[in-house]
Amino acid sequence: MRILVVEDEKRLCEALVQLLKKQNYTVDFDNDGESGLDDALSGIYDVIILDVMLPKLDGISIMKEIRAAKMNTPVIMLTAKGEISDKVAGLDAGADDYLPKPFNTEELLARVRALGRRRGEVVESSALEFGGTSFDAQNLKLRHGAEEISLTRKEGELLEYLMLNKNIITSKEQIIEKLWGFDSEAEANHVEVYVSFLRKKMKRINADIGITAVRGVGYKLETI
Ligand code: CA
């Protein structure tokens, strides 16, 4: 699970990152609202922990932008002590949960687990569908009509990401970040290789969806 922490108090941010990494989460962080929004909109996070008072852009505005972009990433807002209005504004803007500062770390972890589970269930319990093609992410099966083919884990991760972003152009960089992480050595040709594997498998079951390359920009999953 990949988590983004947006918090400008550097010591608190550092502590949060360490705490989450100890639980084996992959964690990235930002210390200001603008970079926080940029990263949040990358779509690669499973949970976002978002402070309200931030330099450059506040947490409530970030929250609104995330939901305006039709992203359903679960967000926990960190609100200042006693600021009921922050809590209300955060939830109104689409936050899933809030935690007043100072908070108990166990409580934060419990809430992160709860939101992560919820997100996991959404993806796992229902097959992703696009056109007449469906992908069962849990069993890594791609189906069209009566035909079915197994995908490898990486192919499955790529297809799931493209299906969640169907009809939208996804850059190779976004795909690398989602599949291999920020610090990986993976390069654009890794993406090309997996895209070509996926295309072959789609063809084999006569899928009615295809991965279109948008020159110089990235890929788009479309019905064909
Ligand atoms: Ca702050």
GROMACS .gro file of C-alpha atoms and ligand atoms in nm:
model
  225
    1MET     CA    1   0.000   0.000   0.000
    2ARG     CA    2   0.135   0.342  -0.096
    3ILE     CA    3   0.065   0.639   0.129
    4LEU     CA    4   0.117   1.011   0.077
    5VAL     CA    5   0.172   1.235   0.381
    6VAL     CA    6   0.123   1.610   0.331
    7GLU     CA    7   0.235   1.790   0.645
    8ASP     CA    8   0.445   2.106   0.682
    9GLU     CA    9   0.561   2.055   1.040
   10LYS     CA   10   0.883   1.880   0.946
   11ARG     CA   11   0.932   1.685   1.268
   12LEU     CA   12   0.576   1.559   1.273
   13CYS     CA   13   0.601   1.471   0.904
   14GLU     CA   14   0.924   1.281   0.959
   15ALA     CA   15   0.773   1.095   1.256
   16LEU     CA   16   0.466   0.999   1.053
   17VAL     CA   17   0.677   0.875   0.763
   18GLN     CA   18   0.892   0.661   0.995
   19LEU     CA   19   0.586   0.524   1.174
   20LEU     CA   20   0.419   0.424   0.849
   21LYS     CA   21   0.735   0.278   0.696
   22LYS     CA   22   0.773   0.058   1.003
   23GLN     CA   23   0.435  -0.093   0.913
   24ASN     CA   24   0.582  -0.175   0.570
   25TYR     CA   25   0.384   0.087   0.385
   26THR     CA   26   0.551   0.267   0.097
   27VAL     CA   27   0.547   0.634   0.196
   28ASP     CA   28   0.609   0.964   0.016
   29PHE     CA   29   0.568   1.307   0.171
   30ASP     CA   30   0.536   1.675   0.087
   31ASN     CA   31   0.587   1.976   0.311
   32ASP     CA   32   0.368   2.222   0.122
   33GLY     CA   33   0.024   2.224  -0.031
   34GLU     CA   34   0.123   2.275  -0.394
   35SER     CA   35   0.353   1.975  -0.417
   36GLY     CA   36   0.102   1.783  -0.205
   37LEU     CA   37  -0.169   1.847  -0.462
   38ASP     CA   38   0.062   1.753  -0.751
   39ASP     CA   39   0.145   1.420  -0.590
   40ALA     CA   40  -0.211   1.353  -0.478
   41LEU     CA   41  -0.331   1.397  -0.837
   42SER     CA   42  -0.079   1.141  -0.964
   43GLY     CA   43  -0.338   0.880  -0.866
   44ILE     CA   44  -0.078   0.636  -0.734
   45TYR     CA   45  -0.173   0.652  -0.365
   46ASP     CA   46  -0.399   0.418  -0.172
   47VAL     CA   47  -0.438   0.654   0.124
   48ILE     CA   48  -0.351   1.024   0.168
   49ILE     CA   49  -0.287   1.184   0.507
   50LEU     CA   50  -0.350   1.553   0.465
   51ASP     CA   51  -0.286   1.839   0.706
   52VAL     CA   52  -0.529   2.134   0.691
   53MET     CA   53  -0.298   2.429   0.755
   54LEU     CA   54  -0.030   2.418   0.486
   55PRO     CA   55   0.185   2.678   0.311
   56LYS     CA   56   0.102   2.767  -0.053
   57LEU     CA   57  -0.228   2.574  -0.062
   58ASP     CA   58  -0.441   2.460   0.231
   59GLY     CA   59  -0.564   2.106   0.288
   60ILE     CA   60  -0.930   2.185   0.228
   61SER     CA   61  -0.853   2.328  -0.118
   62ILE     CA   62  -0.640   2.023  -0.197
   63MET     CA   63  -0.923   1.796  -0.085
   64LYS     CA   64  -1.166   1.978  -0.316
   65GLU     CA   65  -0.926   1.950  -0.611
   66ILE     CA   66  -0.881   1.577  -0.552
   67ARG     CA   67  -1.256   1.514  -0.559
   68ALA     CA   68  -1.309   1.757  -0.847
   69ALA     CA   69  -1.063   1.539  -1.042
   70LYS     CA   70  -1.303   1.247  -0.972
   71MET     CA   71  -1.042   1.064  -0.767
   72ASN     CA   72  -1.177   0.850  -0.486
   73THR     CA   73  -0.848   0.799  -0.299
   74PRO     CA   74  -0.931   0.777   0.074
   75VAL     CA   75  -0.810   1.087   0.262
   76ILE     CA   76  -0.757   1.137   0.636
   77MET     CA   77  -0.738   1.504   0.732
   78LEU     CA   78  -0.529   1.618   1.027
   79THR     CA   79  -0.711   1.904   1.193
   80ALA     CA   80  -0.586   2.154   1.448
   81LYS     CA   81  -0.697   2.097   1.804
   82GLY     CA   82  -1.050   2.217   1.867
   83GLU     CA   83  -1.103   2.345   1.516
   84ILE     CA   84  -1.447   2.198   1.458
   85SER     CA   85  -1.488   2.415   1.149
   86ASP     CA   86  -1.181   2.249   0.993
   87LYS     CA   87  -1.333   1.909   1.054
   88VAL     CA   88  -1.665   2.004   0.898
   89ALA     CA   89  -1.502   2.177   0.602
   90GLY     CA   90  -1.275   1.875   0.547
   91LEU     CA   91  -1.559   1.625   0.549
   92ASP     CA   92  -1.770   1.854   0.330
   93ALA     CA   93  -1.485   1.872   0.081
   94GLY     CA   94  -1.483   1.492   0.057
   95ALA     CA   95  -1.240   1.368   0.324
   96ASP     CA   96  -1.312   1.016   0.449
   97ASP     CA   97  -1.192   1.067   0.801
   98TYR     CA   98  -1.030   1.328   1.023
   99LEU     CA   99  -0.803   1.317   1.322
  100PRO     CA  100  -0.756   1.612   1.556
  101LYS     CA  101  -0.397   1.698   1.655
  102PRO     CA  102  -0.230   1.586   1.872
  103PHE     CA  103  -0.332   1.230   1.788
  104ASN     CA  104  -0.245   0.889   1.915
  105THR     CA  105  -0.028   0.703   1.663
  106GLU     CA  106  -0.212   0.374   1.717
  107GLU     CA  107  -0.535   0.545   1.634
  108LEU     CA  108  -0.389   0.689   1.316
  109LEU     CA  109  -0.260   0.345   1.211
  110ALA     CA  110  -0.599   0.187   1.282
  111ARG     CA  111  -0.768   0.442   1.059
  112VAL     CA  112  -0.513   0.399   0.783
  113ARG     CA  113  -0.571   0.022   0.795
  114ALA     CA  114  -0.947   0.070   0.785
  115LEU     CA  115  -0.933   0.299   0.481
  116GLY     CA  116  -0.679   0.075   0.308
  117ARG     CA  117  -0.903  -0.226   0.359
  118ARG     CA  118  -1.201  -0.044   0.227
  119ARG     CA  119  -1.012   0.056  -0.085
  120GLY     CA  120  -0.878  -0.297  -0.126
  121GLU     CA  121  -1.229  -0.441  -0.107
  122VAL     CA  122  -1.360  -0.210  -0.373
  123VAL     CA  123  -1.100  -0.332  -0.618
  124GLU     CA  124  -1.100  -0.697  -0.515
  125SER     CA  125  -1.465  -0.780  -0.465
  126SER     CA  126  -1.588  -0.658  -0.799
  127ALA     CA  127  -1.427  -0.730  -1.130
  128LEU     CA  128  -1.326  -0.421  -1.323
  129GLU     CA  129  -1.526  -0.388  -1.642
  130PHE     CA  130  -1.481  -0.186  -1.956
  131GLY     CA  131  -1.682  -0.246  -2.269
  132GLY     CA  132  -1.753  -0.618  -2.273
  133THR     CA  133  -1.418  -0.700  -2.119
  134SER     CA  134  -1.369  -0.765  -1.750
  135PHE     CA  135  -1.067  -0.811  -1.530
  136ASP     CA  136  -1.077  -1.007  -1.209
  137ALA     CA  137  -0.786  -0.850  -1.021
  138GLN     CA  138  -0.792  -1.103  -0.741
  139ASN     CA  139  -0.750  -1.405  -0.967
  140LEU     CA  140  -0.565  -1.219  -1.244
  141LYS     CA  141  -0.813  -1.332  -1.511
  142LEU     CA  142  -0.899  -1.123  -1.813
  143ARG     CA  143  -1.228  -1.218  -1.978
  144HIS     CA  144  -1.422  -1.131  -2.289
  145GLY     CA  145  -1.736  -1.329  -2.366
  146ALA     CA  146  -1.656  -1.695  -2.306
  147GLU     CA  147  -1.283  -1.643  -2.346
  148GLU     CA  148  -1.044  -1.604  -2.060
  149ILE     CA  149  -0.671  -1.559  -2.015
  150SER     CA  150  -0.442  -1.540  -1.710
  151LEU     CA  151  -0.223  -1.236  -1.654
  152THR     CA  152   0.101  -1.214  -1.459
  153ARG     CA  153   0.096  -0.996  -1.149
  154LYS     CA  154   0.268  -0.700  -1.320
  155GLU     CA  155   0.043  -0.724  -1.625
  156GLY     CA  156  -0.252  -0.727  -1.387
  157GLU     CA  157  -0.126  -0.420  -1.200
  158LEU     CA  158  -0.082  -0.236  -1.528
  159LEU     CA  159  -0.425  -0.331  -1.659
  160GLU     CA  160  -0.593  -0.243  -1.330
  161TYR     CA  161  -0.428   0.099  -1.336
  162LEU     CA  162  -0.532   0.158  -1.699
  163MET     CA  163  -0.888   0.041  -1.628
  164LEU     CA  164  -0.919   0.274  -1.329
  165ASN     CA  165  -0.801   0.552  -1.563
  166LYS     CA  166  -0.990   0.442  -1.874
  167ASN     CA  167  -1.028   0.699  -2.150
  168ILE     CA  168  -0.765   0.914  -1.979
  169ILE     CA  169  -0.407   0.945  -2.101
  170THR     CA  170  -0.164   0.797  -1.851
  171SER     CA  171   0.204   0.884  -1.886
  172LYS     CA  172   0.483   0.629  -1.877
  173GLU     CA  173   0.618   0.808  -1.570
  174GLN     CA  174   0.287   0.760  -1.386
  175ILE     CA  175   0.285   0.393  -1.478
  176ILE     CA  176   0.643   0.347  -1.358
  177GLU     CA  177   0.561   0.517  -1.028
  178LYS     CA  178   0.253   0.305  -0.976
  179LEU     CA  179   0.408  -0.029  -1.071
  180TRP     CA  180   0.765   0.003  -0.957
  181GLY     CA  181   0.771   0.302  -0.719
  182PHE     CA  182   0.947   0.637  -0.726
  183ASP     CA  183   1.295   0.514  -0.645
  184SER     CA  184   1.304   0.225  -0.887
  185GLU     CA  185   1.543   0.181  -1.176
  186ALA     CA  186   1.254   0.095  -1.406
  187GLU     CA  187   1.256   0.282  -1.734
  188ALA     CA  188   1.010   0.366  -2.006
  189ASN     CA  189   1.094   0.049  -2.199
  190HIS     CA  190   0.973  -0.164  -1.905
  191VAL     CA  191   0.632  -0.005  -1.958
  192GLU     CA  192   0.649  -0.067  -2.335
  193VAL     CA  193   0.728  -0.433  -2.276
  194TYR     CA  194   0.431  -0.486  -2.042
  195VAL     CA  195   0.200  -0.290  -2.271
  196SER     CA  196   0.296  -0.521  -2.557
  197PHE     CA  197   0.239  -0.834  -2.340
  198LEU     CA  198  -0.103  -0.702  -2.246
  199ARG     CA  199  -0.197  -0.618  -2.604
  200LYS     CA  200  -0.113  -0.971  -2.716
  201LYS     CA  201  -0.324  -1.123  -2.442
  202MET     CA  202  -0.615  -0.890  -2.518
  203LYS     CA  203  -0.597  -0.990  -2.882
  204ARG     CA  204  -0.593  -1.359  -2.792
  205ILE     CA  205  -0.934  -1.333  -2.621
  206ASN     CA  206  -1.066  -1.087  -2.883
  207ALA     CA  207  -1.113  -0.821  -2.616
  208ASP     CA  208  -1.312  -0.517  -2.721
  209ILE     CA  209  -1.067  -0.283  -2.547
  210GLY     CA  210  -0.719  -0.179  -2.652
  211ILE     CA  211  -0.424   0.025  -2.533
  212THR     CA  212  -0.368   0.323  -2.759
  213ALA     CA  213  -0.027   0.490  -2.757
  214VAL     CA  214  -0.043   0.870  -2.758
  215ARG     CA  215   0.286   0.977  -2.906
  216GLY     CA  216   0.512   1.156  -2.660
  217VAL     CA  217   0.248   1.153  -2.388
  218GLY     CA  218   0.155   0.801  -2.279
  219TYR     CA  219  -0.119   0.544  -2.312
  220LYS     CA  220  -0.494   0.533  -2.305
  221LEU     CA  221  -0.725   0.237  -2.258
  222GLU     CA  222  -1.016   0.261  -2.501
  223THR     CA  223  -1.292   0.045  -2.639
  224ILE     CA  224  -1.231  -0.065  -2.996
  225CA      CA  225   0.029   2.249   0.934
   0.00000   0.00000   0.00000
